[in-house]
Amino acid sequence: MAKGFIFDLDGVITDTAEYHFRAWKRLADEEGIQFSREDNEALRGVSREESFRRFLRGQRQLDDSTAKAWMDRKNSYYQDLIATTTPDDLLPGVREFLESARHQGIKLGLGSASKNARMVLDGLQVEELFDVLGDGYAVMNTKPAVDLFVWVAGGFGLPVTDCVVFEDAEAGVDAALKAGMKCVGIGPKERVGHGHLVCNGLHELTVAQVLAL
Ligand code: B16
Ligand code: MG
């Protein structure tokens, strides 16, 4: 039976995708880049650098220092938006699910590609529920590479086969499966249907259902 649960942040614990979209869109409008909500979907769960590559989609060739300045600008717009995060921004059922798992002796970890994850957790006031925090600074190779989830399992002191990942991104489900972990996909089947269990959010799940996987 699983002994460690690893949660993605954006799309699982809270919905920061809208803030990422607004921040990228502001940069896009300032720089004359075409960028829609649909384009934003392709950025789900991937690192800032990969997001930037997908954001540009070859529309502009930039040298490294300009690319970094654009990413920094987007990040400052994003940080202005997440600065207002409060516990009300937790997705439905999240605190209850985390507390229930903790009560049952399961170790809890974060497995997020975001370098802003700690700031968001701080606003949500759930940081103290986690045993291990894996964020965008933890490893070099981000999802769909297995590195981040394996790093969190190592932090638990558990084999990968004792861990379950909760993910809303295709790249994140791919990473969990490649790591040899069970995976709960959160969102539409077309995106996360390759997970072992698919649902719309933690409010639909019990810890017992996940342990039965
Ligand atoms: P940052 P997650 C991901 O969060 C987002 O889904 C993705 O859109 C973003 O590009 C990535 O974090 C990096 O975020 O710019 O804050 O470092 O789903 O892995 O929690
Ligand atoms: Mg996510």
PDB file of C-alpha atoms and ligand atoms in Angstrom:
ATOM      1  CA  MET A   1       0.000   0.000   0.000  1.00  0.00           C
ATOM      2  CA  ALA A   2       1.248   3.538  -0.776  1.00  0.00           C
ATOM      3  CA  LYS A   3       3.068   5.380   2.007  1.00  0.00           C
ATOM      4  CA  GLY A   4       3.746   8.696   0.256  1.00  0.00           C
ATOM      5  CA  PHE A   5       1.534  11.072  -1.749  1.00  0.00           C
ATOM      6  CA  ILE A   6       3.136  13.648  -4.084  1.00  0.00           C
ATOM      7  CA  PHE A   7       1.006  16.586  -5.186  1.00  0.00           C
ATOM      8  CA  ASP A   8       1.515  18.895  -8.119  1.00  0.00           C
ATOM      9  CA  LEU A   9       0.619  22.499  -7.250  1.00  0.00           C
ATOM     10  CA  ASP A  10      -0.949  24.346 -10.174  1.00  0.00           C
ATOM     11  CA  GLY A  11      -4.162  22.554 -11.148  1.00  0.00           C
ATOM     12  CA  VAL A  12      -4.198  20.172  -8.168  1.00  0.00           C
ATOM     13  CA  ILE A  13      -3.899  22.251  -4.981  1.00  0.00           C
ATOM     14  CA  THR A  14      -4.767  25.643  -6.448  1.00  0.00           C
ATOM     15  CA  ASP A  15      -5.481  27.103  -9.867  1.00  0.00           C
ATOM     16  CA  THR A  16      -2.618  29.420 -10.751  1.00  0.00           C
ATOM     17  CA  ALA A  17      -2.980  28.680 -14.501  1.00  0.00           C
ATOM     18  CA  GLU A  18      -5.205  31.756 -14.849  1.00  0.00           C
ATOM     19  CA  TYR A  19      -2.479  33.956 -13.308  1.00  0.00           C
ATOM     20  CA  HIS A  20       0.194  32.411 -15.526  1.00  0.00           C
ATOM     21  CA  PHE A  21      -2.077  33.173 -18.500  1.00  0.00           C
ATOM     22  CA  ARG A  22      -2.628  36.808 -17.508  1.00  0.00           C
ATOM     23  CA  ALA A  23       1.093  37.356 -16.934  1.00  0.00           C
ATOM     24  CA  TRP A  24       2.097  35.767 -20.287  1.00  0.00           C
ATOM     25  CA  LYS A  25      -0.712  37.660 -22.041  1.00  0.00           C
ATOM     26  CA  ARG A  26       0.493  40.996 -20.659  1.00  0.00           C
ATOM     27  CA  LEU A  27       4.003  40.266 -21.957  1.00  0.00           C
ATOM     28  CA  ALA A  28       2.559  39.109 -25.289  1.00  0.00           C
ATOM     29  CA  ASP A  29       0.513  42.295 -25.722  1.00  0.00           C
ATOM     30  CA  GLU A  30       3.514  44.475 -24.853  1.00  0.00           C
ATOM     31  CA  GLU A  31       5.746  42.671 -27.351  1.00  0.00           C
ATOM     32  CA  GLY A  32       3.287  41.967 -30.180  1.00  0.00           C
ATOM     33  CA  ILE A  33       3.266  38.178 -29.698  1.00  0.00           C
ATOM     34  CA  GLN A  34       0.119  36.182 -30.548  1.00  0.00           C
ATOM     35  CA  PHE A  35      -0.998  34.321 -27.419  1.00  0.00           C
ATOM     36  CA  SER A  36      -4.457  32.934 -26.594  1.00  0.00           C
ATOM     37  CA  ARG A  37      -6.006  30.949 -23.740  1.00  0.00           C
ATOM     38  CA  GLU A  38      -5.728  27.898 -25.952  1.00  0.00           C
ATOM     39  CA  ASP A  39      -1.988  28.513 -26.387  1.00  0.00           C
ATOM     40  CA  ASN A  40      -1.707  28.756 -22.590  1.00  0.00           C
ATOM     41  CA  GLU A  41      -2.943  25.145 -22.236  1.00  0.00           C
ATOM     42  CA  ALA A  42       0.318  23.918 -23.822  1.00  0.00           C
ATOM     43  CA  LEU A  43       2.244  25.533 -20.940  1.00  0.00           C
ATOM     44  CA  ARG A  44       0.526  23.469 -18.249  1.00  0.00           C
ATOM     45  CA  GLY A  45       3.016  21.766 -15.932  1.00  0.00           C
ATOM     46  CA  VAL A  46       6.165  22.524 -17.923  1.00  0.00           C
ATOM     47  CA  SER A  47       9.068  24.650 -16.684  1.00  0.00           C
ATOM     48  CA  ARG A  48       9.310  28.402 -17.166  1.00  0.00           C
ATOM     49  CA  GLU A  49      12.001  28.020 -19.860  1.00  0.00           C
ATOM     50  CA  GLU A  50      10.001  25.422 -21.809  1.00  0.00           C
ATOM     51  CA  SER A  51       6.861  27.553 -21.345  1.00  0.00           C
ATOM     52  CA  PHE A  52       8.738  30.505 -22.845  1.00  0.00           C
ATOM     53  CA  ARG A  53       9.809  28.440 -25.863  1.00  0.00           C
ATOM     54  CA  ARG A  54       6.171  27.396 -26.406  1.00  0.00           C
ATOM     55  CA  PHE A  55       5.004  30.984 -25.784  1.00  0.00           C
ATOM     56  CA  LEU A  56       7.252  32.305 -28.572  1.00  0.00           C
ATOM     57  CA  ARG A  57       6.511  29.433 -30.994  1.00  0.00           C
ATOM     58  CA  GLY A  58       9.258  30.784 -33.234  1.00  0.00           C
ATOM     59  CA  GLN A  59       7.504  34.161 -33.563  1.00  0.00           C
ATOM     60  CA  ARG A  60      10.703  35.964 -32.548  1.00  0.00           C
ATOM     61  CA  GLN A  61      14.413  35.106 -32.304  1.00  0.00           C
ATOM     62  CA  LEU A  62      15.881  36.508 -29.061  1.00  0.00           C
ATOM     63  CA  ASP A  63      19.402  36.469 -27.674  1.00  0.00           C
ATOM     64  CA  ASP A  64      19.846  34.863 -24.245  1.00  0.00           C
ATOM     65  CA  SER A  65      19.883  38.076 -22.227  1.00  0.00           C
ATOM     66  CA  THR A  66      16.709  39.413 -23.885  1.00  0.00           C
ATOM     67  CA  ALA A  67      14.988  36.055 -23.391  1.00  0.00           C
ATOM     68  CA  LYS A  68      15.904  36.132 -19.692  1.00  0.00           C
ATOM     69  CA  ALA A  69      14.671  39.739 -19.365  1.00  0.00           C
ATOM     70  CA  TRP A  70      11.306  38.765 -20.921  1.00  0.00           C
ATOM     71  CA  MET A  71      10.946  35.746 -18.612  1.00  0.00           C
ATOM     72  CA  ASP A  72      11.837  37.909 -15.608  1.00  0.00           C
ATOM     73  CA  ARG A  73       9.224  40.464 -16.666  1.00  0.00           C
ATOM     74  CA  LYS A  74       6.552  37.754 -17.007  1.00  0.00           C
ATOM     75  CA  ASN A  75       7.563  36.399 -13.610  1.00  0.00           C
ATOM     76  CA  SER A  76       7.240  39.787 -11.947  1.00  0.00           C
ATOM     77  CA  TYR A  77       3.703  40.174 -13.408  1.00  0.00           C
ATOM     78  CA  TYR A  78       2.918  36.661 -12.133  1.00  0.00           C
ATOM     79  CA  GLN A  79       4.295  37.379  -8.661  1.00  0.00           C
ATOM     80  CA  ASP A  80       2.137  40.530  -8.439  1.00  0.00           C
ATOM     81  CA  LEU A  81      -0.912  38.306  -9.060  1.00  0.00           C
ATOM     82  CA  ILE A  82      -0.031  35.492  -6.629  1.00  0.00           C
ATOM     83  CA  ALA A  83       0.827  37.995  -3.878  1.00  0.00           C
ATOM     84  CA  THR A  84      -2.908  38.107  -3.094  1.00  0.00           C
ATOM     85  CA  THR A  85      -3.195  34.305  -2.576  1.00  0.00           C
ATOM     86  CA  THR A  86      -5.138  33.267   0.532  1.00  0.00           C
ATOM     87  CA  PRO A  87      -6.494  29.961   1.903  1.00  0.00           C
ATOM     88  CA  ASP A  88      -9.695  30.716  -0.061  1.00  0.00           C
ATOM     89  CA  ASP A  89      -7.707  29.913  -3.219  1.00  0.00           C
ATOM     90  CA  LEU A  90      -7.315  26.239  -2.267  1.00  0.00           C
ATOM     91  CA  LEU A  91      -9.247  24.058  -4.712  1.00  0.00           C
ATOM     92  CA  PRO A  92     -12.290  22.264  -3.189  1.00  0.00           C
ATOM     93  CA  GLY A  93     -11.515  19.427  -0.773  1.00  0.00           C
ATOM     94  CA  VAL A  94      -7.755  19.967  -0.757  1.00  0.00           C
ATOM     95  CA  ARG A  95      -7.178  20.752   2.916  1.00  0.00           C
ATOM     96  CA  GLU A  96      -9.525  17.950   3.991  1.00  0.00           C
ATOM     97  CA  PHE A  97      -7.763  15.428   1.742  1.00  0.00           C
ATOM     98  CA  LEU A  98      -4.273  16.445   2.921  1.00  0.00           C
ATOM     99  CA  GLU A  99      -5.283  16.326   6.571  1.00  0.00           C
ATOM    100  CA  SER A 100      -7.007  12.972   6.167  1.00  0.00           C
ATOM    101  CA  ALA A 101      -3.916  11.462   4.497  1.00  0.00           C
ATOM    102  CA  ARG A 102      -1.646  12.868   7.206  1.00  0.00           C
ATOM    103  CA  HIS A 103      -3.863  11.394   9.931  1.00  0.00           C
ATOM    104  CA  GLN A 104      -3.463   8.012   8.272  1.00  0.00           C
ATOM    105  CA  GLY A 105       0.333   8.294   8.516  1.00  0.00           C
ATOM    106  CA  ILE A 106       0.968   9.001   4.828  1.00  0.00           C
ATOM    107  CA  LYS A 107       3.905  11.248   4.005  1.00  0.00           C
ATOM    108  CA  LEU A 108       2.997  14.286   1.915  1.00  0.00           C
ATOM    109  CA  GLY A 109       5.192  15.962  -0.677  1.00  0.00           C
ATOM    110  CA  LEU A 110       4.970  18.718  -3.242  1.00  0.00           C
ATOM    111  CA  GLY A 111       6.150  18.009  -6.793  1.00  0.00           C
ATOM    112  CA  SER A 112       5.767  21.290  -8.681  1.00  0.00           C
ATOM    113  CA  ALA A 113       7.726  22.677 -11.645  1.00  0.00           C
ATOM    114  CA  SER A 114       7.236  26.184 -10.267  1.00  0.00           C
ATOM    115  CA  LYS A 115      10.001  28.311  -8.784  1.00  0.00           C
ATOM    116  CA  ASN A 116       7.238  30.297  -7.069  1.00  0.00           C
ATOM    117  CA  ALA A 117       5.721  27.264  -5.328  1.00  0.00           C
ATOM    118  CA  ARG A 118       6.809  28.260  -1.810  1.00  0.00           C
ATOM    119  CA  MET A 119       5.288  31.730  -2.192  1.00  0.00           C
ATOM    120  CA  VAL A 120       1.968  30.197  -3.309  1.00  0.00           C
ATOM    121  CA  LEU A 121       1.977  27.601  -0.481  1.00  0.00           C
ATOM    122  CA  ASP A 122       2.674  30.385   1.973  1.00  0.00           C
ATOM    123  CA  GLY A 123      -0.415  32.300   0.792  1.00  0.00           C
ATOM    124  CA  LEU A 124      -2.526  29.126   0.906  1.00  0.00           C
ATOM    125  CA  GLN A 125      -1.227  28.391   4.439  1.00  0.00           C
ATOM    126  CA  VAL A 126      -0.715  24.669   3.854  1.00  0.00           C
ATOM    127  CA  GLU A 127       3.079  24.498   3.905  1.00  0.00           C
ATOM    128  CA  GLU A 128       3.160  22.876   7.353  1.00  0.00           C
ATOM    129  CA  LEU A 129       1.202  19.867   6.050  1.00  0.00           C
ATOM    130  CA  PHE A 130       4.072  18.803   3.752  1.00  0.00           C
ATOM    131  CA  ASP A 131       7.058  16.647   4.711  1.00  0.00           C
ATOM    132  CA  VAL A 132       9.034  17.340   1.503  1.00  0.00           C
ATOM    133  CA  LEU A 133       8.841  20.317  -0.851  1.00  0.00           C
ATOM    134  CA  GLY A 134       9.977  19.659  -4.420  1.00  0.00           C
ATOM    135  CA  ASP A 135       9.765  22.805  -6.550  1.00  0.00           C
ATOM    136  CA  GLY A 136      11.360  24.303  -9.657  1.00  0.00           C
ATOM    137  CA  TYR A 137      14.682  24.634  -7.828  1.00  0.00           C
ATOM    138  CA  ALA A 138      14.929  20.999  -6.695  1.00  0.00           C
ATOM    139  CA  VAL A 139      16.176  19.344  -9.906  1.00  0.00           C
ATOM    140  CA  MET A 140      17.576  20.309 -13.325  1.00  0.00           C
ATOM    141  CA  ASN A 141      15.350  18.100 -15.507  1.00  0.00           C
ATOM    142  CA  THR A 142      11.704  19.004 -15.117  1.00  0.00           C
ATOM    143  CA  LYS A 143       8.563  17.052 -16.112  1.00  0.00           C
ATOM    144  CA  PRO A 144       8.135  14.894 -18.202  1.00  0.00           C
ATOM    145  CA  ALA A 145      11.498  13.749 -16.738  1.00  0.00           C
ATOM    146  CA  VAL A 146      11.148  11.572 -13.641  1.00  0.00           C
ATOM    147  CA  ASP A 147      13.708  13.542 -11.598  1.00  0.00           C
ATOM    148  CA  LEU A 148      11.416  15.715  -9.482  1.00  0.00           C
ATOM    149  CA  PHE A 149       9.133  12.910  -8.287  1.00  0.00           C
ATOM    150  CA  VAL A 150      12.113  10.617  -7.620  1.00  0.00           C
ATOM    151  CA  TRP A 151      13.730  13.455  -5.647  1.00  0.00           C
ATOM    152  CA  VAL A 152      10.602  13.799  -3.471  1.00  0.00           C
ATOM    153  CA  ALA A 153      10.396  10.008  -2.906  1.00  0.00           C
ATOM    154  CA  GLY A 154      14.052  10.132  -1.801  1.00  0.00           C
ATOM    155  CA  GLY A 155      13.151  12.933   0.614  1.00  0.00           C
ATOM    156  CA  PHE A 156      10.452  10.676   2.091  1.00  0.00           C
ATOM    157  CA  GLY A 157      12.982   7.828   2.330  1.00  0.00           C
ATOM    158  CA  LEU A 158      10.532   5.658   0.327  1.00  0.00           C
ATOM    159  CA  PRO A 159      10.922   3.548  -2.813  1.00  0.00           C
ATOM    160  CA  VAL A 160       9.182   5.032  -5.855  1.00  0.00           C
ATOM    161  CA  THR A 161       6.738   2.122  -5.896  1.00  0.00           C
ATOM    162  CA  ASP A 162       5.350   3.303  -2.529  1.00  0.00           C
ATOM    163  CA  CYS A 163       4.377   6.715  -3.915  1.00  0.00           C
ATOM    164  CA  VAL A 164       1.277   8.064  -5.645  1.00  0.00           C
ATOM    165  CA  VAL A 165       1.398  11.264  -7.722  1.00  0.00           C
ATOM    166  CA  PHE A 166      -1.546  13.650  -8.182  1.00  0.00           C
ATOM    167  CA  GLU A 167      -1.196  15.555 -11.469  1.00  0.00           C
ATOM    168  CA  ASP A 168      -3.248  17.764 -13.811  1.00  0.00           C
ATOM    169  CA  ALA A 169      -0.725  17.942 -16.675  1.00  0.00           C
ATOM    170  CA  GLU A 170       0.002  15.396 -19.374  1.00  0.00           C
ATOM    171  CA  ALA A 171       3.751  15.924 -18.828  1.00  0.00           C
ATOM    172  CA  GLY A 172       3.284  15.270 -15.097  1.00  0.00           C
ATOM    173  CA  VAL A 173       1.333  12.025 -15.600  1.00  0.00           C
ATOM    174  CA  ASP A 174       4.017  10.906 -18.084  1.00  0.00           C
ATOM    175  CA  ALA A 175       6.724  11.618 -15.480  1.00  0.00           C
ATOM    176  CA  ALA A 176       4.907   9.716 -12.708  1.00  0.00           C
ATOM    177  CA  LEU A 177       4.338   6.634 -14.873  1.00  0.00           C
ATOM    178  CA  LYS A 178       7.936   6.665 -16.105  1.00  0.00           C
ATOM    179  CA  ALA A 179       9.092   6.857 -12.475  1.00  0.00           C
ATOM    180  CA  GLY A 180       7.122   3.675 -11.700  1.00  0.00           C
ATOM    181  CA  MET A 181       4.626   5.468  -9.463  1.00  0.00           C
ATOM    182  CA  LYS A 182       0.841   5.237  -9.380  1.00  0.00           C
ATOM    183  CA  CYS A 183      -0.827   8.370 -10.695  1.00  0.00           C
ATOM    184  CA  VAL A 184      -4.156  10.118 -10.142  1.00  0.00           C
ATOM    185  CA  GLY A 185      -4.897  12.327 -13.162  1.00  0.00           C
ATOM    186  CA  ILE A 186      -6.927  15.439 -12.434  1.00  0.00           C
ATOM    187  CA  GLY A 187      -8.806  16.862 -15.395  1.00  0.00           C
ATOM    188  CA  PRO A 188     -10.213  15.686 -18.731  1.00  0.00           C
ATOM    189  CA  LYS A 189      -9.488  12.164 -20.006  1.00  0.00           C
ATOM    190  CA  GLU A 190      -7.936  13.546 -23.203  1.00  0.00           C
ATOM    191  CA  ARG A 191      -5.238  15.161 -21.044  1.00  0.00           C
ATOM    192  CA  VAL A 192      -4.694  12.834 -18.068  1.00  0.00           C
ATOM    193  CA  GLY A 193      -6.582   9.673 -19.069  1.00  0.00           C
ATOM    194  CA  HIS A 194      -3.342   7.672 -18.961  1.00  0.00           C
ATOM    195  CA  GLY A 195      -3.331   7.979 -15.133  1.00  0.00           C
ATOM    196  CA  HIS A 196      -4.424   4.981 -13.017  1.00  0.00           C
ATOM    197  CA  LEU A 197      -7.453   6.925 -11.816  1.00  0.00           C
ATOM    198  CA  VAL A 198      -9.009  10.066 -13.301  1.00  0.00           C
ATOM    199  CA  CYS A 199     -11.149  12.632 -11.495  1.00  0.00           C
ATOM    200  CA  ASN A 200     -12.000  16.326 -11.481  1.00  0.00           C
ATOM    201  CA  GLY A 201     -10.358  17.191  -8.184  1.00  0.00           C
ATOM    202  CA  LEU A 202      -9.432  16.021  -4.700  1.00  0.00           C
ATOM    203  CA  HIS A 203     -13.012  16.765  -3.508  1.00  0.00           C
ATOM    204  CA  GLU A 204     -14.120  13.693  -5.497  1.00  0.00           C
ATOM    205  CA  LEU A 205     -11.591  11.353  -3.876  1.00  0.00           C
ATOM    206  CA  THR A 206     -11.078   9.565  -0.584  1.00  0.00           C
ATOM    207  CA  VAL A 207      -7.699   8.477   0.745  1.00  0.00           C
ATOM    208  CA  ALA A 208      -8.999   4.882   0.858  1.00  0.00           C
ATOM    209  CA  GLN A 209      -9.745   4.957  -2.893  1.00  0.00           C
ATOM    210  CA  VAL A 210      -6.195   6.041  -3.628  1.00  0.00           C
ATOM    211  CA  LEU A 211      -4.669   3.452  -1.286  1.00  0.00           C
ATOM    212  CA  ALA A 212      -6.673   0.770  -3.106  1.00  0.00           C
ATOM    213  CA  LEU A 213      -4.900   1.524  -6.415  1.00  0.00           C
TER     214      LEU A 213
HETATM  215  P1  B16 B   1       7.203  29.281 -12.561  1.00  0.00           P
HETATM  216  P2  B16 B   1       2.964  23.002 -11.533  1.00  0.00           P
HETATM  217  C1  B16 B   1       3.808  24.833 -13.293  1.00  0.00           C
HETATM  218  O1  B16 B   1       3.257  24.510 -12.040  1.00  0.00           O
HETATM  219  C2  B16 B   1       2.755  25.511 -14.153  1.00  0.00           C
HETATM  220  O2  B16 B   1       1.684  24.628 -14.426  1.00  0.00           O
HETATM  221  C3  B16 B   1       3.404  25.925 -15.464  1.00  0.00           C
HETATM  222  O3  B16 B   1       2.445  26.579 -16.268  1.00  0.00           O
HETATM  223  C4  B16 B   1       4.582  26.850 -15.166  1.00  0.00           C
HETATM  224  O4  B16 B   1       5.243  27.204 -16.370  1.00  0.00           O
HETATM  225  C5  B16 B   1       5.563  26.117 -14.235  1.00  0.00           C
HETATM  226  O5  B16 B   1       4.896  25.728 -13.054  1.00  0.00           O
HETATM  227  C6  B16 B   1       6.755  26.994 -13.854  1.00  0.00           C
HETATM  228  O6  B16 B   1       6.297  28.055 -13.056  1.00  0.00           O
HETATM  229  O7  B16 B   1       7.339  30.239 -13.700  1.00  0.00           O
HETATM  230  O8  B16 B   1       6.411  29.827 -11.395  1.00  0.00           O
HETATM  231  O9  B16 B   1       8.542  28.722 -12.114  1.00  0.00           O
HETATM  232  O10 B16 B   1       1.746  22.560 -12.276  1.00  0.00           O
HETATM  233  O11 B16 B   1       4.182  22.137 -11.835  1.00  0.00           O
HETATM  234  O12 B16 B   1       2.714  23.180 -10.069  1.00  0.00           O
HETATM  235 MG    MG B   2       0.002  21.331 -12.603  1.00  0.00          MG
END
